[in-house]
Coordinates of C-alpha atoms and ligand atoms in Angstrom, one line a residue:
X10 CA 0.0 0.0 0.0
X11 CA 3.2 2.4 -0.1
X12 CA 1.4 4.1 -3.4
X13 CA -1.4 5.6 -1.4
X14 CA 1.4 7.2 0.8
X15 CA 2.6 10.9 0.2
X16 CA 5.4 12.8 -0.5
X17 CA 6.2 13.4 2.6
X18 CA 5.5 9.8 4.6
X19 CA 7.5 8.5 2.2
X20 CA 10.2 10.5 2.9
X21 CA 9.7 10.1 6.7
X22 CA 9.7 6.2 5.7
X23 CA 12.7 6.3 3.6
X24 CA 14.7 8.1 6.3
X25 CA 14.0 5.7 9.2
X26 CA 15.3 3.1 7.0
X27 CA 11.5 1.4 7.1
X28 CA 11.2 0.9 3.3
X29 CA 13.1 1.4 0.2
X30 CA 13.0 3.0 -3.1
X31 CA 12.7 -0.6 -5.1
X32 CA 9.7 -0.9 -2.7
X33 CA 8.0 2.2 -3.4
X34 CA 8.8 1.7 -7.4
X35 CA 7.0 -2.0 -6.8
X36 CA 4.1 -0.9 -5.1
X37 CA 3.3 1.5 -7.8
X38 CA 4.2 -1.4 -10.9
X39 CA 1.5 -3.3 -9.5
X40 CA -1.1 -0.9 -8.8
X41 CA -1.1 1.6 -12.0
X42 CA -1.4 -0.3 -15.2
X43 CA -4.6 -1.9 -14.0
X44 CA -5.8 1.4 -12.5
X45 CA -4.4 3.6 -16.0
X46 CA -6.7 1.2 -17.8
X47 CA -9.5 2.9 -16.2
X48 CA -8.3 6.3 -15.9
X49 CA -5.9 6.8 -18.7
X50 CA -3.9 9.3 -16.8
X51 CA -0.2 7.9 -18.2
X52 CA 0.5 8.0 -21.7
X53 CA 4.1 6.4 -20.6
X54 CA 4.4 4.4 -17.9
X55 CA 8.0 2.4 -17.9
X56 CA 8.5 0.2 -15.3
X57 CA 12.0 -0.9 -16.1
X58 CA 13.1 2.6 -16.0
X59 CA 11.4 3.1 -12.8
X60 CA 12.9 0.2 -10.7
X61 CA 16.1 0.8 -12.2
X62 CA 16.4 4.4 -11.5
X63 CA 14.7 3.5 -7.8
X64 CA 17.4 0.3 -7.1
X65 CA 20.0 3.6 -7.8
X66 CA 18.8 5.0 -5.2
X67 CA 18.8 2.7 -2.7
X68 CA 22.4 2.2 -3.6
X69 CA 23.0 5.9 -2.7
X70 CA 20.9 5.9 0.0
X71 CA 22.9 2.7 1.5
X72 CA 26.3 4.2 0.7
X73 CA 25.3 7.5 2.8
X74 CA 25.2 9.5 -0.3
X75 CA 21.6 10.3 -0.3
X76 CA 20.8 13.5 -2.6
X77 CA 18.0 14.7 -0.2
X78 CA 15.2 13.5 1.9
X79 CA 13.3 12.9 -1.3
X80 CA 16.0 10.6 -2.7
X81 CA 13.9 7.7 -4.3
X82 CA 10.4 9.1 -4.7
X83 CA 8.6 9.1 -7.9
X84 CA 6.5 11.9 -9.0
X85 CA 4.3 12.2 -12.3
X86 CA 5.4 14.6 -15.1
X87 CA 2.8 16.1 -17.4
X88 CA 3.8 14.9 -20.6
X89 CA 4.5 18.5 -22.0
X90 CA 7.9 18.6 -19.9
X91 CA 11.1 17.5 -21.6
X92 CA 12.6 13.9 -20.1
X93 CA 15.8 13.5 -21.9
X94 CA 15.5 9.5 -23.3
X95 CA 11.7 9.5 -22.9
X96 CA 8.9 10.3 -25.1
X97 CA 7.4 14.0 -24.4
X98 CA 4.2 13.8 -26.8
X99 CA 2.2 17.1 -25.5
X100 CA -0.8 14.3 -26.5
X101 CA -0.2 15.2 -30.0
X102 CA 0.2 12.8 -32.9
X103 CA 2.8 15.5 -34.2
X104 CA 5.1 14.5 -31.5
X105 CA 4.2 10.9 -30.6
X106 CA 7.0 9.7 -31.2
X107 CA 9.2 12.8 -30.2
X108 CA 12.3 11.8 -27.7
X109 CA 14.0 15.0 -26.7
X110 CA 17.6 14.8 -26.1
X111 CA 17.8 17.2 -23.0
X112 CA 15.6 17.7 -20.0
X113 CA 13.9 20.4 -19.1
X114 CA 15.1 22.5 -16.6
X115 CA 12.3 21.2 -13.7
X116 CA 13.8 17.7 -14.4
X117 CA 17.3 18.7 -13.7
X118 CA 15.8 19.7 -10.4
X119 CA 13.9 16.6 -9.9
X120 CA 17.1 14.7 -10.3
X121 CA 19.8 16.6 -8.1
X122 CA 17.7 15.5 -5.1
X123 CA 16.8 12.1 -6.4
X124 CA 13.4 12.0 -7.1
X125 CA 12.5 10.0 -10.1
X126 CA 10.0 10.0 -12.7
X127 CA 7.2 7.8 -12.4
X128 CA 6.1 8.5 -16.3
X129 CA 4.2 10.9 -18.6
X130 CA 0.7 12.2 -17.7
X131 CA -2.3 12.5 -19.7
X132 CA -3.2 16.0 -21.2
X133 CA -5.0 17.9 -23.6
X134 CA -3.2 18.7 -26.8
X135 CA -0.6 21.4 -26.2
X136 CA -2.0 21.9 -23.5
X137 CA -5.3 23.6 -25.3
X138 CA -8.3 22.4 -23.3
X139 CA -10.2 21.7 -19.9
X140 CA -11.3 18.2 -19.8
X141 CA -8.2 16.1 -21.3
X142 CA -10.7 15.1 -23.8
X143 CA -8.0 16.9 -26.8
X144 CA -5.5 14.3 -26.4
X145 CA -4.9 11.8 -29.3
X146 CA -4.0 9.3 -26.3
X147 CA -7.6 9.1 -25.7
X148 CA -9.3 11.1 -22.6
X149 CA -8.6 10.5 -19.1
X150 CA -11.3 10.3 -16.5
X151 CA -11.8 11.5 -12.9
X152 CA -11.2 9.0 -10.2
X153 CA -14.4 10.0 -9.1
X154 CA -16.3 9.0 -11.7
X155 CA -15.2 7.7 -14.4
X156 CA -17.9 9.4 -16.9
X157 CA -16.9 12.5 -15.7
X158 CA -13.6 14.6 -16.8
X159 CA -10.7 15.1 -14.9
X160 CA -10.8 18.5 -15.9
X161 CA -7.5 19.7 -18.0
X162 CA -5.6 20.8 -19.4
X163 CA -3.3 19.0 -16.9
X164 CA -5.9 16.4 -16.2
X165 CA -3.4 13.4 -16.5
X166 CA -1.6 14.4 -13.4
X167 CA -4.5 15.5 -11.4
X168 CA -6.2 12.2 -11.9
X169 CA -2.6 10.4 -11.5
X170 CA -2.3 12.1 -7.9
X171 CA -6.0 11.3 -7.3
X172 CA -6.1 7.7 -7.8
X173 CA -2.7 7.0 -5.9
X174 CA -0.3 6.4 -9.2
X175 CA 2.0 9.2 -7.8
X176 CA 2.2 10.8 -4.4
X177 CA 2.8 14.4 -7.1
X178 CA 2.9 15.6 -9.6
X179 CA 3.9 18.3 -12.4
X180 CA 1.6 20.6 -14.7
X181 CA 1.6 23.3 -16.5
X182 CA -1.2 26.4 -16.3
X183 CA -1.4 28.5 -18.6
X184 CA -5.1 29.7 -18.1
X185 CA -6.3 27.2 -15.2
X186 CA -4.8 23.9 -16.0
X187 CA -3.4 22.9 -12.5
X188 CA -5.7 24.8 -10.5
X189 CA -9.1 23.1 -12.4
X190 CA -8.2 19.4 -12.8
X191 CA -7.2 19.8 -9.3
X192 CA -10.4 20.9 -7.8
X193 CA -12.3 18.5 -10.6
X194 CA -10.2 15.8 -8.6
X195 CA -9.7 16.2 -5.1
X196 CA -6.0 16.9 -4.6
X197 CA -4.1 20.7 -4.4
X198 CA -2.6 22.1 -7.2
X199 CA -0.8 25.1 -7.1
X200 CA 0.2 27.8 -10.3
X201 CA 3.1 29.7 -9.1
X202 CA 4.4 33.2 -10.2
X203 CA 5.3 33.9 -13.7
X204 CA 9.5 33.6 -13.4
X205 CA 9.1 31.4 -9.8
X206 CA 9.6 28.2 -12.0
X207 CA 12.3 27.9 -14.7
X208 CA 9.9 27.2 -18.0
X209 CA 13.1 26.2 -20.1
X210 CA 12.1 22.7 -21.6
X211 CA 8.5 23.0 -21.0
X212 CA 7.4 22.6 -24.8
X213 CA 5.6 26.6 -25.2
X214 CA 1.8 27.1 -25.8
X215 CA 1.3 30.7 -24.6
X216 CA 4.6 32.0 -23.5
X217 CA 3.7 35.3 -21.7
X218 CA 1.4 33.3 -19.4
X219 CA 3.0 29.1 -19.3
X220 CA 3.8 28.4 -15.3
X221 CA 4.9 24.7 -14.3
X222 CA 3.4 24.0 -11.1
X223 CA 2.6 20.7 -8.8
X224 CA 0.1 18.7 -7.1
X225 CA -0.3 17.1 -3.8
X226 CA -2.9 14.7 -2.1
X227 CA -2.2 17.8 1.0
X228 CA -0.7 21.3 0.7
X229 CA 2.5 20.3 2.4
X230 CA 3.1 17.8 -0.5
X231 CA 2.3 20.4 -3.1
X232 CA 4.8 23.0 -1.5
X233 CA 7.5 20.6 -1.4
X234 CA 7.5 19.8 -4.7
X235 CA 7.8 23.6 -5.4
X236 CA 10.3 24.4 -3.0
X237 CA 12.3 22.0 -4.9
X238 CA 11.6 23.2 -8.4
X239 CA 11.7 27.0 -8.2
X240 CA 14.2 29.5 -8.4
X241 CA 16.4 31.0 -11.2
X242 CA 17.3 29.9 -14.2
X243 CA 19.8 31.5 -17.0
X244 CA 18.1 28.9 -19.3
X245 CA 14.8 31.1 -19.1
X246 CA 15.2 34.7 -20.1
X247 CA 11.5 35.2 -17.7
X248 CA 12.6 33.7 -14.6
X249 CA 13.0 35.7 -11.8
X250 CA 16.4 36.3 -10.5
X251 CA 15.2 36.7 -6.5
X252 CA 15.7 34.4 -3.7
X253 CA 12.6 31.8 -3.4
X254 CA 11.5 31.8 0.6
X255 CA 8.4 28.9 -0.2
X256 CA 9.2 26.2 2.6
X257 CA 6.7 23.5 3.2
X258 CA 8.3 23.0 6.8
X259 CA 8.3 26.7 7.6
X260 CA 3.9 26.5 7.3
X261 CA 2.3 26.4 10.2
X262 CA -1.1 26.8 9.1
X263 CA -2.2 30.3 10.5
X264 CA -4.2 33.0 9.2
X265 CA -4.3 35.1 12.2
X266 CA -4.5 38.6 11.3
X267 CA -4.5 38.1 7.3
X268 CA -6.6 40.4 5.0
X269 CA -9.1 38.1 2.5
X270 CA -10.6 39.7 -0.5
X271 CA -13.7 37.9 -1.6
X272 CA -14.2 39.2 -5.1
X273 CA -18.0 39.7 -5.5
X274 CA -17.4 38.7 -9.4
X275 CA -15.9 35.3 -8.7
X276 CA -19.7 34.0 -7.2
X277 CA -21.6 35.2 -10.3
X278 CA -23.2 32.1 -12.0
X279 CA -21.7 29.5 -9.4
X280 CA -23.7 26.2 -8.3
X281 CA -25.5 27.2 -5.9
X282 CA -23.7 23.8 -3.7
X283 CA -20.0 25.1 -4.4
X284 CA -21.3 28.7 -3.2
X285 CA -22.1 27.5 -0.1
X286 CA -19.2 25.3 0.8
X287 CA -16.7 28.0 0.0
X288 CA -18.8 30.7 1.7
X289 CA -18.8 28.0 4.5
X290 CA -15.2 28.2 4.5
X291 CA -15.2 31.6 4.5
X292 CA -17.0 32.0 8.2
X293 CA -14.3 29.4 9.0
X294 CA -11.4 31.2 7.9
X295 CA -12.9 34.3 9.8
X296 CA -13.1 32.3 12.7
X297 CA -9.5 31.4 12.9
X298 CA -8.4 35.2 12.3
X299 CA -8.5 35.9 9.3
X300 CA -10.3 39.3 8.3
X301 CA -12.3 39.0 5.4
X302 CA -12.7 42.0 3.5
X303 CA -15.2 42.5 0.4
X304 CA -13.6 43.4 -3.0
X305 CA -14.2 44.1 -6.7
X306 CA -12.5 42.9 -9.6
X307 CA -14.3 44.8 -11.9
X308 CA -12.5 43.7 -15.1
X309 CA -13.3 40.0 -15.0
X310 CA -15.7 39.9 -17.1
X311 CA -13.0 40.3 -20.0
X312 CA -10.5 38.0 -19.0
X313 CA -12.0 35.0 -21.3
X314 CA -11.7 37.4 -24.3
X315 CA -8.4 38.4 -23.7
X316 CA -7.2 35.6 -22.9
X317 CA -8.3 33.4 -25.8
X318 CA -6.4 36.4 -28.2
X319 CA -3.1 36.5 -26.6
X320 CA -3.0 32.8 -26.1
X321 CA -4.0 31.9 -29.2
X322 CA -1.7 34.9 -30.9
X323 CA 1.5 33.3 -29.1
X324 CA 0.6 29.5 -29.7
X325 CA 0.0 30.3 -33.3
X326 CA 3.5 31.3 -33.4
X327 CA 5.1 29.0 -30.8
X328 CA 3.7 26.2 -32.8
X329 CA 5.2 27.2 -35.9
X330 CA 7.9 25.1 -35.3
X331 CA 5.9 21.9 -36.4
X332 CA 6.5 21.8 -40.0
X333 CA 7.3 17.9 -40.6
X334 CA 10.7 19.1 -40.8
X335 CA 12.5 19.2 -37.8
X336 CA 11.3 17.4 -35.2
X337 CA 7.9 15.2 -35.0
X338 CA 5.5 14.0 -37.5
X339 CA 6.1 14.1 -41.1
X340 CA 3.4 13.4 -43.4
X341 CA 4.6 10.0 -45.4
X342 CA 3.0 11.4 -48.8
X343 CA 4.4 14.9 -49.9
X344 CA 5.3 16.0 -53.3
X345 CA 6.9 19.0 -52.4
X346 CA 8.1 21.4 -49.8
X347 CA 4.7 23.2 -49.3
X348 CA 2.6 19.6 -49.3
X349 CA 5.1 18.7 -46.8
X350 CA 4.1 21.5 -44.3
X351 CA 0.9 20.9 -45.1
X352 CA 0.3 17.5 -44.9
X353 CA 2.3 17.0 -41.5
X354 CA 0.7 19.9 -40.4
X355 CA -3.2 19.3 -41.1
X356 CA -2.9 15.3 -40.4
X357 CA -0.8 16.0 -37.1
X358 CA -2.4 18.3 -35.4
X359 CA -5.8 17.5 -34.0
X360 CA -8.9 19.9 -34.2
X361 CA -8.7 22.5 -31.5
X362 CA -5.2 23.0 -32.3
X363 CA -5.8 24.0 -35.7
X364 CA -8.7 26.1 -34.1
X365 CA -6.4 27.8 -32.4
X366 CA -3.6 28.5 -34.5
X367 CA -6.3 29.9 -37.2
X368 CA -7.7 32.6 -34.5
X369 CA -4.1 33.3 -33.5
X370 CA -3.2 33.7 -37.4
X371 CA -6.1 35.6 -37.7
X372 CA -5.6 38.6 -35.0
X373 CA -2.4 39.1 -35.7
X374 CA -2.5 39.9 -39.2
X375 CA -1.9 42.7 -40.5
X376 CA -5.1 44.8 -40.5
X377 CA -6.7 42.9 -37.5
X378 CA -3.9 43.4 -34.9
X379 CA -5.0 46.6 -33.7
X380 CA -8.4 45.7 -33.8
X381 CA -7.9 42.3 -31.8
X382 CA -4.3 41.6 -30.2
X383 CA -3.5 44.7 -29.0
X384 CA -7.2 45.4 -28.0
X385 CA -6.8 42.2 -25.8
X386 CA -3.1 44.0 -24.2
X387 CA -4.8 46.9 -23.3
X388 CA -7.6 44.3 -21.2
X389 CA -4.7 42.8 -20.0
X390 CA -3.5 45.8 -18.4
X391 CA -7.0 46.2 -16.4
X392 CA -6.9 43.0 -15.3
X393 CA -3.4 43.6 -13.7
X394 CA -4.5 46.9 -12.5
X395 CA -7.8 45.4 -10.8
X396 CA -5.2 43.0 -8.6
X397 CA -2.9 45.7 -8.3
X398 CA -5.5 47.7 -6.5
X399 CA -7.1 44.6 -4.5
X400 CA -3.5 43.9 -3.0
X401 CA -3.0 47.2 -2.1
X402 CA -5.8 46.5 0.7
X403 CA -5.4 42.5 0.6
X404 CA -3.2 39.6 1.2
X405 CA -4.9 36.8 -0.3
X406 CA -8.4 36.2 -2.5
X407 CA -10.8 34.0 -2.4
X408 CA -13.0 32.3 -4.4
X409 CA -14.2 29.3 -6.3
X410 CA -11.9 27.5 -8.7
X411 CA -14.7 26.3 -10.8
X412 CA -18.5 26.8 -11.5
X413 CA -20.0 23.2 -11.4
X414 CA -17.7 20.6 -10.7
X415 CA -16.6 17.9 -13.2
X416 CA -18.3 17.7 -15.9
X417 CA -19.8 14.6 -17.7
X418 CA -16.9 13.4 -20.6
X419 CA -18.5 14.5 -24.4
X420 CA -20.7 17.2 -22.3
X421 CA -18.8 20.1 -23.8
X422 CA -16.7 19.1 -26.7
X423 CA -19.4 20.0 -29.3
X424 CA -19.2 23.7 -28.2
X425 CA -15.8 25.1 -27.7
X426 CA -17.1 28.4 -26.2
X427 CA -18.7 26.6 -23.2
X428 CA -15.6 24.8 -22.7
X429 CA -13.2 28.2 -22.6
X430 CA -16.4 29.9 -20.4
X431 CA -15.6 27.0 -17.7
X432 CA -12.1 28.7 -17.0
X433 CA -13.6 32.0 -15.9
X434 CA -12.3 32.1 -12.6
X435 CA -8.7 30.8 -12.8
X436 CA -7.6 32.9 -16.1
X437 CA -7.1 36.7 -15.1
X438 CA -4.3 35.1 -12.4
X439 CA -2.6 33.9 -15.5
X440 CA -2.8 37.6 -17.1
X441 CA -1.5 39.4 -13.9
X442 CA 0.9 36.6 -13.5
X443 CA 0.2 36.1 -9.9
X444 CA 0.3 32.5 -8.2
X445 CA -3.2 30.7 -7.5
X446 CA -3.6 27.4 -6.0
X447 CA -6.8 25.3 -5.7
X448 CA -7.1 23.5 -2.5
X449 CA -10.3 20.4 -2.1
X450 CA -13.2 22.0 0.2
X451 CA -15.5 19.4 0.2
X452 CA -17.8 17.2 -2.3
X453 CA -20.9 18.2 -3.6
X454 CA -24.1 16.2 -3.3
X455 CA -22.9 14.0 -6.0
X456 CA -19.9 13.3 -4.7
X457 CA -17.4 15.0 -6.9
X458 CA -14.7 17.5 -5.4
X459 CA -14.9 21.2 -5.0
X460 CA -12.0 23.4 -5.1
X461 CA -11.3 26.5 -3.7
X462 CA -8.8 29.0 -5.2
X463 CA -6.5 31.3 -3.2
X464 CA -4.8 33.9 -5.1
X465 CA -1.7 36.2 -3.7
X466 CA 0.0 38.9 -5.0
X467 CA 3.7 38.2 -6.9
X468 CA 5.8 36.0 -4.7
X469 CA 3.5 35.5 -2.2
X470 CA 3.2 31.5 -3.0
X471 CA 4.0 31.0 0.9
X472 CA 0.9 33.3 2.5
X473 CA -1.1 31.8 -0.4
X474 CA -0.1 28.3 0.9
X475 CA -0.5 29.3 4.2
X476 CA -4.5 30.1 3.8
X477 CA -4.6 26.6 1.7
X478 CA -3.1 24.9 4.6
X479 CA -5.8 26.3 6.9
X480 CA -8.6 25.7 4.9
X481 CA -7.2 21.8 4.4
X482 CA -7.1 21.9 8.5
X483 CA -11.1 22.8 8.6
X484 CA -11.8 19.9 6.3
X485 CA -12.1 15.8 6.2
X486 CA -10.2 14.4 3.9
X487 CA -11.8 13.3 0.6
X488 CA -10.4 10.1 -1.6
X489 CA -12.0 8.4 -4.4
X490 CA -13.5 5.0 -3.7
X491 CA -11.6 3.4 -6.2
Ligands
LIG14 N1 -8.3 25.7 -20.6 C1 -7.5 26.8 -21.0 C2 -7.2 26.6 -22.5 O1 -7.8 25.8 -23.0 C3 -6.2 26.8 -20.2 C4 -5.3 25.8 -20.6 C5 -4.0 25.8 -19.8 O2 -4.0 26.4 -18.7 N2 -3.0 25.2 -20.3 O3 -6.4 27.3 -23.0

């Protein structure tokens, strides 16, 4: 049962000499390829790696020349972050069978304490989506249910973390894509600052607003998995060249004294069941301390708009790359240079990618751009001012992660509007760049998870984690019955 331990008990476990790494690596060989045939959440799994890379460390460990406490943990990768000698697919056909010879920057990170990789998660193409339905891996489902989504666009490592086939995990968000799959799935996910975590190696969708992140089945797991990861890196022109201060042993789980926005924007058009469990938590948080103040972030309303421009405006270029050239899939029947390109291109990349890049193509040509791209800037700079202004009187903001909770799989995917709509309340943290994280709350009368999202001002990941870790102190702890 070591796979339905965290990050941490394992640690503890590993240190007292109680278990070993093979053991860990064998307790997770046996339990995910029957539980990844009902969730999907891998799209690589390699066991030989694993054990081999875990018997490593237990050689290190036995020789005194353990990297860190984590030395011989596994944690799941979202399949969008470079593992040099492993497949990186993005859950794309135009790089199924792409093996990058250098690992991202996260990885390297990863590896100088000794944790090792556990395999590939699930996701939605690119990274374009909220439900993992867009992968040409097939979708994953929620550990919950299994006709429900796992949300996405990280929905692989959400559900991975969920159902016990990691203690963590990796993801990207770029608009919500850690924050939602975690609250669709139970476990904490957290989006740090734009710069906290190198992006160097994560393949790029939307550049000005990509974040690697984790997950954890508690918010100490999540933090430690950041406070490994982050900090500088030369390799990134955007990360941040400051000191990180997040420390997982450092929370103590008190909000005494701390200012709480509630944004009266973030509760328009919420189930009525998640309004009252995070109002619920709310009174609680008051309870403990925590002064909750009432606050407007009058732009919101725009954030799906501009988002959906910029991001599409930078993935249309970013995926330029792609061309059946380089790297990836090339079409097998070409006639000339411009077939090529368009063969590989239109048979590679699957439906809401070639949405995207269209709309991208579109508002930044040359007669639209003003109209659309830098129209969506100037949103963009509301948005930022909004927070600006709220954490002039705030420390922290509240609100729900989602409006329903996971949806049923096929629900959405005929009517890609309703789909971008469902990431109204994570994507304006994206645009100012801040750090969110989604921490569980509670279920719903039909079980399924709710999230609720905490959002801090730059650099503030550890007050952020801080409220998380409170909230997670006033609630039972949920598991799927799996
Ligand atoms: N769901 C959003 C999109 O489809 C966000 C995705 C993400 O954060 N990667 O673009």
């Amino acid at each position: 049962m070591l796979h339905r331990k965290g990050l941490l008990e394992l640690s503890a476990l590993l240190d007292r000499k109680e278990i070993s790494a093979s053991e860990i690596a064998r307790s997770y060989i046996d339990h995910v390829p029957a539980m990844n045939s009902r969730i999907n959440a891998y799209i690589t799994f390699e066991p030989d790696k694993l054990i081999a890379s875990a018997e490593e460390s237990d050689r290190r460990r036995s020789s005194g020349s353990a990297l860190s406490k984590f030395d011989g943990i596994p944690v799941a990768i979202k399949d969008n972050i470079n593992t040099e000698g492993t497949r990186t697919t993005c859950a794309s056909k135009i790089l199924e069978n792409f093996v990058p010879p250098f690992n991202a920057t996260v990885i390297e990170k990863l590896k100088a304490k000794g944790l090792l990789i556990a395999g590939k998660t699930n996701m939605d193409e690119f990274a374009m989506g909220s439900s993992t339905e867009n992968s040409s891996f097939g979708p994953a489902k929620n550990p919950y249910n299994t006709e429900r989504v796992p949300g996405g666009s990280s929905g692989g490592s959400a559900a991975a973390v969920s159902a016990f086939m990691a203690p963590a995990a990796l993801g990207s968000d770029t608009g919500g894509s850690i924050r939602q799959p975690a609250a669709f799935c139970g476990v904490t996910g957290i989006k740090p600052t734009y710069g906290r975590v190198s992006r160097y190696g994560l393949v790029a969708y939307a550049s000005s607003l990509d974040q690697i992140g984790t997950f954890g089945r508690s918010v100490d797991d999540a933090a430690a998995l950041l406070e490994i990861i982050a900090g500088h890196d030369p390799l990134d022109s955007t990360s941040i060249n400051c000191e990180s201060d997040i420390s997982a042993s450092a929370l103590n789980g008190s909000v005494k004294g701390i200012k709480v926005g509630v944004p009266a924007e973030y509760f328009n058009g919420i189930d009525i069941e998640i309004r009252s469990i995070i109002e619920k938590k709310i009174d609680a948080l008051e309870n403990l301390g925590a002064e909750i103040i009432p606050i407007n972030l009058k732009y919101t309303q725009y954030a799906i708009p501009v988002y959906y421009l910029i991001a599409t405006a930078e993935a249309s270029s970013n995926l330029a790359r792609y061309d059946g050239v380089r790297y990836g899939y090339r079409s097998p029947d070409t006639k000339d240079l411009s077939s090529l390109y368009l063969k590989s291109r239109s048979q590679g990349f699957g439906k809401e990618v070639k949405r995207r890049i269209i709309i991208g193509t579109f508002s930044l040509s040359s007669g639209y751009y003003d109209a659309y791209y830098v129209k969506a800037l100037k949103g963009r700079t509301l948005i930022i001012n909004d927070f600006k202004d709220a954490f002039s009187r705030v420390d922290a903001i509240i609100s729900p992660v989602t409006t329903t909770t996971a949806f049923k799989i096929g629900q959405m995917s005929s009517d890609p509007l309703q789909m971008y709509m469902s990431d109204i309340l994570t994507i304006s943290a994206n645009l100012a760049g801040i750090p969110g994280i989604s921490v569980p709350a509670g279920l719903d009368s039909n079980g399924l998870p709710v999230g609720l999202q905490i959002m801090g001002n730059h650099f503030m990941e550890q007050k952020i984690l801080e409220v998380a870790k409170t909230v997670e102190s006033t609630c039972e702890k949920i598991s799927p019955a799996i």
